[in-house]
Coordinates of C-alpha atoms in Angstrom, one line a residue:
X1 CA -26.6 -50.6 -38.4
X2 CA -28.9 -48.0 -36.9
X3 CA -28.2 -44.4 -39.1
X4 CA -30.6 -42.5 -37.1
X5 CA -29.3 -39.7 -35.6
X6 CA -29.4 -39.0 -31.8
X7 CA -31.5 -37.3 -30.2
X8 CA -30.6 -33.4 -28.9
X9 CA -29.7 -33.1 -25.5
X10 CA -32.9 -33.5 -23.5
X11 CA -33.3 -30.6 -20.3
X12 CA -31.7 -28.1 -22.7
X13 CA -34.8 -29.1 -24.9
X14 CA -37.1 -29.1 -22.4
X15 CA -35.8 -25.4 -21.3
X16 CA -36.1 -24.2 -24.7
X17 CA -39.7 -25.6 -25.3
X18 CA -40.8 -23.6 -21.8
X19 CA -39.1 -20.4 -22.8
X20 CA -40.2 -20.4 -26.7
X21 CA -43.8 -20.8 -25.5
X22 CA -43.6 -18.5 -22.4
X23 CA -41.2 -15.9 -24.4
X24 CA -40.0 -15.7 -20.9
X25 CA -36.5 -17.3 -19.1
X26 CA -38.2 -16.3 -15.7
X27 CA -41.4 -17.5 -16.2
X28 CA -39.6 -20.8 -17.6
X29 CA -36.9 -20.9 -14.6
X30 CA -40.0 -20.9 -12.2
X31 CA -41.8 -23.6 -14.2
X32 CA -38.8 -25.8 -14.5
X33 CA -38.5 -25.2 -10.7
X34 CA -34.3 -23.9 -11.7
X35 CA -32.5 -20.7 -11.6
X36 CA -33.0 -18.3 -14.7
X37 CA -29.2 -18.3 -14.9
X38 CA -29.9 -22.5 -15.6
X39 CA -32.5 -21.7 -18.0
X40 CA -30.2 -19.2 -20.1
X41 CA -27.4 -21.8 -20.2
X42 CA -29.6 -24.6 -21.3
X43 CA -30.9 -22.3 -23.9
X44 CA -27.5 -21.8 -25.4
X45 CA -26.5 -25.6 -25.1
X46 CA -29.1 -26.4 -27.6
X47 CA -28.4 -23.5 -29.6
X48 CA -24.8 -24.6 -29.8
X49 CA -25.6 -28.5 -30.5
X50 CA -28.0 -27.4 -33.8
X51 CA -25.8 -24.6 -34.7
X52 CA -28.6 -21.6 -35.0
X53 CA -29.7 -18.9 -32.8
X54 CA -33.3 -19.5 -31.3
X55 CA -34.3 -16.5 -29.6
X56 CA -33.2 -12.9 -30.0
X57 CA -33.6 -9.4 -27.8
X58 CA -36.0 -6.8 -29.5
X59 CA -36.3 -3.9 -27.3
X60 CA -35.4 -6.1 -24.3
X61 CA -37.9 -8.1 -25.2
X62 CA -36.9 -11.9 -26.1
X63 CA -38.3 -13.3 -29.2
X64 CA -38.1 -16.4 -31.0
X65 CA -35.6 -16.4 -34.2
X66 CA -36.9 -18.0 -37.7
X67 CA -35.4 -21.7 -36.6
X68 CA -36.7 -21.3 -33.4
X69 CA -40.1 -20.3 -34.2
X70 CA -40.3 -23.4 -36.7
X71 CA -38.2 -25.6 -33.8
X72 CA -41.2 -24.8 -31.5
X73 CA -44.1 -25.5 -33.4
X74 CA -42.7 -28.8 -33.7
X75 CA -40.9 -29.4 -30.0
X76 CA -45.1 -28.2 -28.6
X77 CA -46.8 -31.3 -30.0
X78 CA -44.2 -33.4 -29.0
X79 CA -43.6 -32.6 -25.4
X80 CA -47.9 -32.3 -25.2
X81 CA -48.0 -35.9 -26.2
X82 CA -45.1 -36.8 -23.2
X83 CA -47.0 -34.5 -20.6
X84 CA -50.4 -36.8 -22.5
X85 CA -48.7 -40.0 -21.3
X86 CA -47.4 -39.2 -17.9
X87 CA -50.9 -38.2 -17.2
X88 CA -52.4 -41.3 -18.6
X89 CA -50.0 -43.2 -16.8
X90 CA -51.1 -41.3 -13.6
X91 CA -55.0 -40.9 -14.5
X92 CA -55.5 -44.3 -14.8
X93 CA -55.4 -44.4 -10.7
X94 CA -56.3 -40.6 -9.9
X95 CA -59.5 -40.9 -12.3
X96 CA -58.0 -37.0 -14.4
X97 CA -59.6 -36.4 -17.8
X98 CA -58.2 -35.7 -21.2
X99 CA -59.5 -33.6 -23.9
X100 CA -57.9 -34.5 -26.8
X101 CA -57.9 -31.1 -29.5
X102 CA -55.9 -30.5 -33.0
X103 CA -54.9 -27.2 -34.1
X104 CA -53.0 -25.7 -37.1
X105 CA -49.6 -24.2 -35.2
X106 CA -50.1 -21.3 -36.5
X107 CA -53.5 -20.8 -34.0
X108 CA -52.0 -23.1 -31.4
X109 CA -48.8 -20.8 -30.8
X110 CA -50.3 -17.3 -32.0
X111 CA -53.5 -17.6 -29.8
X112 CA -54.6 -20.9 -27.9
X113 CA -50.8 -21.6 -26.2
X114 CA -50.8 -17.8 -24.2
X115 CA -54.8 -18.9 -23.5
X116 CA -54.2 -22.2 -22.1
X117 CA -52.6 -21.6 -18.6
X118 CA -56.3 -20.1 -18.2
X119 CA -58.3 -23.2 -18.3
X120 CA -56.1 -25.0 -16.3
X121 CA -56.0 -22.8 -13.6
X122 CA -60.0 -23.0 -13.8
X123 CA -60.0 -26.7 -14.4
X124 CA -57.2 -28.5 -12.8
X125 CA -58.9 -32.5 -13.3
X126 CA -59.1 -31.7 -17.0
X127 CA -55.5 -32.8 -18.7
X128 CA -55.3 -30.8 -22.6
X129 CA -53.9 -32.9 -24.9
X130 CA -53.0 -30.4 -28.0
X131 CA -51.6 -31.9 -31.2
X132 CA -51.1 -29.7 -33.8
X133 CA -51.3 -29.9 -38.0
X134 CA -52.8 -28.3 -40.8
X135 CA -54.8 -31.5 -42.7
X136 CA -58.5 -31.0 -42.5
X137 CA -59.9 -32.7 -39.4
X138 CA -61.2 -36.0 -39.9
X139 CA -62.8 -37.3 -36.5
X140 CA -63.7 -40.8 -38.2
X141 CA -59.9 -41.5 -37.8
X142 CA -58.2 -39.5 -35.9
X143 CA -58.8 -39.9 -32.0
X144 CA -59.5 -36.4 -31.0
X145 CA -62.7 -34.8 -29.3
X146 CA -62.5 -31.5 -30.9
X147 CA -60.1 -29.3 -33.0
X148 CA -59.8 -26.2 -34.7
X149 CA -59.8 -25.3 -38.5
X150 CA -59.1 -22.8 -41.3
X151 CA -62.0 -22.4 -43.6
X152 CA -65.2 -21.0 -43.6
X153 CA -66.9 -23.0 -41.4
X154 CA -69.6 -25.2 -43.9
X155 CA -68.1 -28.5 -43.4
X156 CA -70.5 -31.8 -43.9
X157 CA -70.8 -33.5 -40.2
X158 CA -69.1 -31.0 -38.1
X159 CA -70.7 -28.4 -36.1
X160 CA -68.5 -25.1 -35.9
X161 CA -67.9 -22.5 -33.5
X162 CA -66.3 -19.4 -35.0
X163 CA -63.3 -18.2 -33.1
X164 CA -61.8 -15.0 -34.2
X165 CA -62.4 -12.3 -37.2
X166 CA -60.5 -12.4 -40.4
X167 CA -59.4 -9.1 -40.7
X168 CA -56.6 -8.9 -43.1
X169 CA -53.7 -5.9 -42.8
X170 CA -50.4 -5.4 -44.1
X171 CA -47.4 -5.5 -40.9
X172 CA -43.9 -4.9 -40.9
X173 CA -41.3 -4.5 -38.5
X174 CA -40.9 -0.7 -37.9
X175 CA -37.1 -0.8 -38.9
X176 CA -38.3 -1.3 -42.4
X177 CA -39.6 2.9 -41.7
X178 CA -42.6 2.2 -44.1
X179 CA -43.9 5.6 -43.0
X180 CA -45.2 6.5 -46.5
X181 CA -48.7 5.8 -47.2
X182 CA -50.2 4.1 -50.2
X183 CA -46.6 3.4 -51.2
X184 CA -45.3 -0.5 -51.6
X185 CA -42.8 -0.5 -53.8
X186 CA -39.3 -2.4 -53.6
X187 CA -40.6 -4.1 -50.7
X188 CA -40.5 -8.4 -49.8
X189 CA -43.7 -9.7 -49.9
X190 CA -43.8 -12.0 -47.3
X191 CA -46.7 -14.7 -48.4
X192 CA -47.6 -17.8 -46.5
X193 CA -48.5 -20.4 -48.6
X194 CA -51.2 -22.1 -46.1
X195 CA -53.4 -18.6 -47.0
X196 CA -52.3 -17.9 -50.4
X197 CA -55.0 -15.6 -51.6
X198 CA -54.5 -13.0 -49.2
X199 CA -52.2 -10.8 -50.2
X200 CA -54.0 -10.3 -53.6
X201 CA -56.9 -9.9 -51.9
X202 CA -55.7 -6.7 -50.0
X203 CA -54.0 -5.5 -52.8
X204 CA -57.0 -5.3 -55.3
X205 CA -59.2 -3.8 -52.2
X206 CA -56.2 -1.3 -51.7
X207 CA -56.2 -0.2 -55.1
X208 CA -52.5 -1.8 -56.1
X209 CA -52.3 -3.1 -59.6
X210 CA -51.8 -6.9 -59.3
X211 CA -49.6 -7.6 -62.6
X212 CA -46.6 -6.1 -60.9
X213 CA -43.7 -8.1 -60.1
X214 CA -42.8 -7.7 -56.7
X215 CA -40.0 -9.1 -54.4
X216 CA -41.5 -12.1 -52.5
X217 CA -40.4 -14.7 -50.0
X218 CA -43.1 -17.6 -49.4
X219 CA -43.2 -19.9 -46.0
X220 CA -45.0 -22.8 -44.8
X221 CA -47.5 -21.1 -42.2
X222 CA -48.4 -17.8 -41.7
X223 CA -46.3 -18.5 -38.3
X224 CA -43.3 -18.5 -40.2
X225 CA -44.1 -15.2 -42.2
X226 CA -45.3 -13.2 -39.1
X227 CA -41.8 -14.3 -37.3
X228 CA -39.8 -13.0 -40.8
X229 CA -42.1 -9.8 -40.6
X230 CA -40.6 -9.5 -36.3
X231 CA -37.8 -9.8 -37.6
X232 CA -37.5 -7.2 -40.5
X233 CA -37.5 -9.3 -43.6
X234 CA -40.3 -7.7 -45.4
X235 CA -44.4 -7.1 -44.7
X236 CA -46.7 -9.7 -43.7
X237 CA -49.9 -9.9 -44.4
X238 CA -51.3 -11.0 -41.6
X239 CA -54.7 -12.0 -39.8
X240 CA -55.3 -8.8 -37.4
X241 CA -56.4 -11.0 -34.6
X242 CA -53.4 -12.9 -34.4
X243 CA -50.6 -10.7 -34.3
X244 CA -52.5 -8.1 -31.8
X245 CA -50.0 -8.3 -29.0
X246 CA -46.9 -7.3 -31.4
X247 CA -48.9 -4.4 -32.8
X248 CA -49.7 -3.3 -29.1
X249 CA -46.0 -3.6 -28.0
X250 CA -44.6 -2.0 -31.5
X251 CA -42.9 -4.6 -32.6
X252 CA -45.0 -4.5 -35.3
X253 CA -46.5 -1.6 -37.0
X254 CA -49.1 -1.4 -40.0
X255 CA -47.9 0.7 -42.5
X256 CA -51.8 1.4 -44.3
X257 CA -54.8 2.0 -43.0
X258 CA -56.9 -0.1 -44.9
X259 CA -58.3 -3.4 -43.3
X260 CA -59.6 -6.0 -45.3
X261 CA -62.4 -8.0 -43.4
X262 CA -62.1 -11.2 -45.7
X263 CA -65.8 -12.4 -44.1
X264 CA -66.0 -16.0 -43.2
X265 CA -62.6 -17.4 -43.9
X266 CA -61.0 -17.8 -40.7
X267 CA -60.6 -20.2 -37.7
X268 CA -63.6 -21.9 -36.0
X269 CA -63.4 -24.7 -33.2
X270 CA -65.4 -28.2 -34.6
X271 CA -66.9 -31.1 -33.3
X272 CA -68.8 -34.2 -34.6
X273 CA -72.2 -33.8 -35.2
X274 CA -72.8 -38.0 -34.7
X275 CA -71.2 -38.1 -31.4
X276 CA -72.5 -36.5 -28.2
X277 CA -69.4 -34.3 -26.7
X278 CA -68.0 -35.2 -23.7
X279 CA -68.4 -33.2 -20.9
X280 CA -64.9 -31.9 -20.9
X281 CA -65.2 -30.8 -24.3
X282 CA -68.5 -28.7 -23.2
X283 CA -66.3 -27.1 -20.9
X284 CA -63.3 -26.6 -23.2
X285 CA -66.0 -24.7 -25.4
X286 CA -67.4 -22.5 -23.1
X287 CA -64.5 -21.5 -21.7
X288 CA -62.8 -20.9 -25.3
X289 CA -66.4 -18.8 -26.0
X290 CA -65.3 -16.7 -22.9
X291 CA -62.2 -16.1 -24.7
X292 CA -63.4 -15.1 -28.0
X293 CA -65.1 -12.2 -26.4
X294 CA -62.1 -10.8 -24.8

């Protein structure tokens, strides 16, 4: 007898994935080509079947919950390997091209997802396929044409492009009223446990003695902690770069002024260095070099 469980109510998925990644029922609404009011109430059927709020207001702006910030980075490979398929079903006749590109979630929803609608609006006959995990890449096995990776950037037969600076600081949501400089004490930690260095690291530049025990909560991916830090749970430490929009809105505030430039160790776009790159993946380069400098 099959045990597996079945699978969650499919449009109210669909609306989710759409809204979590445009953090927008509107922009959703016009994408699924339905009223926002639909949107909303698909929203809320999936958030009734699994039993957890997804998305909350902040300021009248909507963000994505805990659960639905971990829902999404799964639901975004998933439904990029469907959209993959109907185009390869269609391309086979129309003659489109896929670029096929890996990136850990936490880069693929904090700063290539927003980036995206860009380069297809540029180049509509080039279809992105994006998969996303945090294993090192490993083009003798995996059938991708480029991807992106945390590191510093010296790995044996790839060539690297870096993509953004490592600039460590300290955020927090500012409910938690961390107004107080130099001060860090009684507060969560909130530590990801793909970068586990980091928050010592700005500690012992900062002065803090490192052999105190402090309240901590640890997560997967640096997503995660940045979502807990939205939320009020604690302060993040958290890669400058990637949490820029949140610190422009106020969502986010950083509660010390020192910034920890951490050098080398950040994300960089690879390729191959035995296999000539495909045209599209030229242009997927170029175009991401356009967006570094921005």
């Amino acid at each position: 007898m099959d045990r597996r469980q079945p699978l969650p109510p499919l449009n109210p998925t669909r609306a989710f994935e759409a809204t979590g990644r445009l953090l927008s029922i509107s922009k959703a609404a016009d994408e699924l080509a339905v009223t926002p009011a639909a949107v909303s109430r698909q929203v809320r059927t999936l958030e009734t079947y699994l039993g957890v709020a997804l998305f909350e207001r902040v300021k009248g702006r909507l963000e994505l919950t805990s659960a639905g910030a971990r829902y999404l980075a799964e639901l975004i490979p998933i439904f990029e390997s469907l959209r993959y398929a109907a185009d390869s079903a269609r391309g086979r006749e129309s003659g489109s091209r896929v670029l096929k590109i890996r990136s850990p979630a936490t880069f693929a929803v904090r700063w290539l997802i927003p980036r995206l609608a860009s380069f297809h609006r540029l180049h509509k006959e080039i279809d992105v396929q994006l998969t996303t995990s945090s294993v090192p890449l490993d083009f003798t096995r995996e059938e991708i044409d480029g991807g992106i990776q945390l590191g510093v950037g010296n790995w044996p037969g790839l060539r690297v492009e870096r993509l953004i600076p490592n600039i460590l600081v300290p955020v927090a949501a500012p409910s938690l009223k961390l107004k107080a400089q130099g001060k860090l004490r009684g507060e969560t930690m909130l530590h990801s446990l793909a970068r586990p260095d980091d928050w010592s690291l700005w500690l012992k530049a900062a002065g803090f003695p490192l052999h105190v025990k402090r309240p901590a909560m640890r997560y997967e991916t640096s997503l995660l902690a940045y979502q807990a830090a939205i939320e009020g749970h604690g302060v993040a430490i958290a890669q400058k770069a990637l949490i820029r929009a949140e610190l422009d809105s106020g969502q986010l505030v950083q509660p010390f002024r020192l910034e920890l430039d951490r050098g080398g160790y950040t994300y960089y776009f690879a390729w191959p260095t035995g296999r000539r790159p495909s045209e599209e993946l030229k242009i997927f380069r170029d175009w991401l070099a356009t967006q570094v400098q921005v």
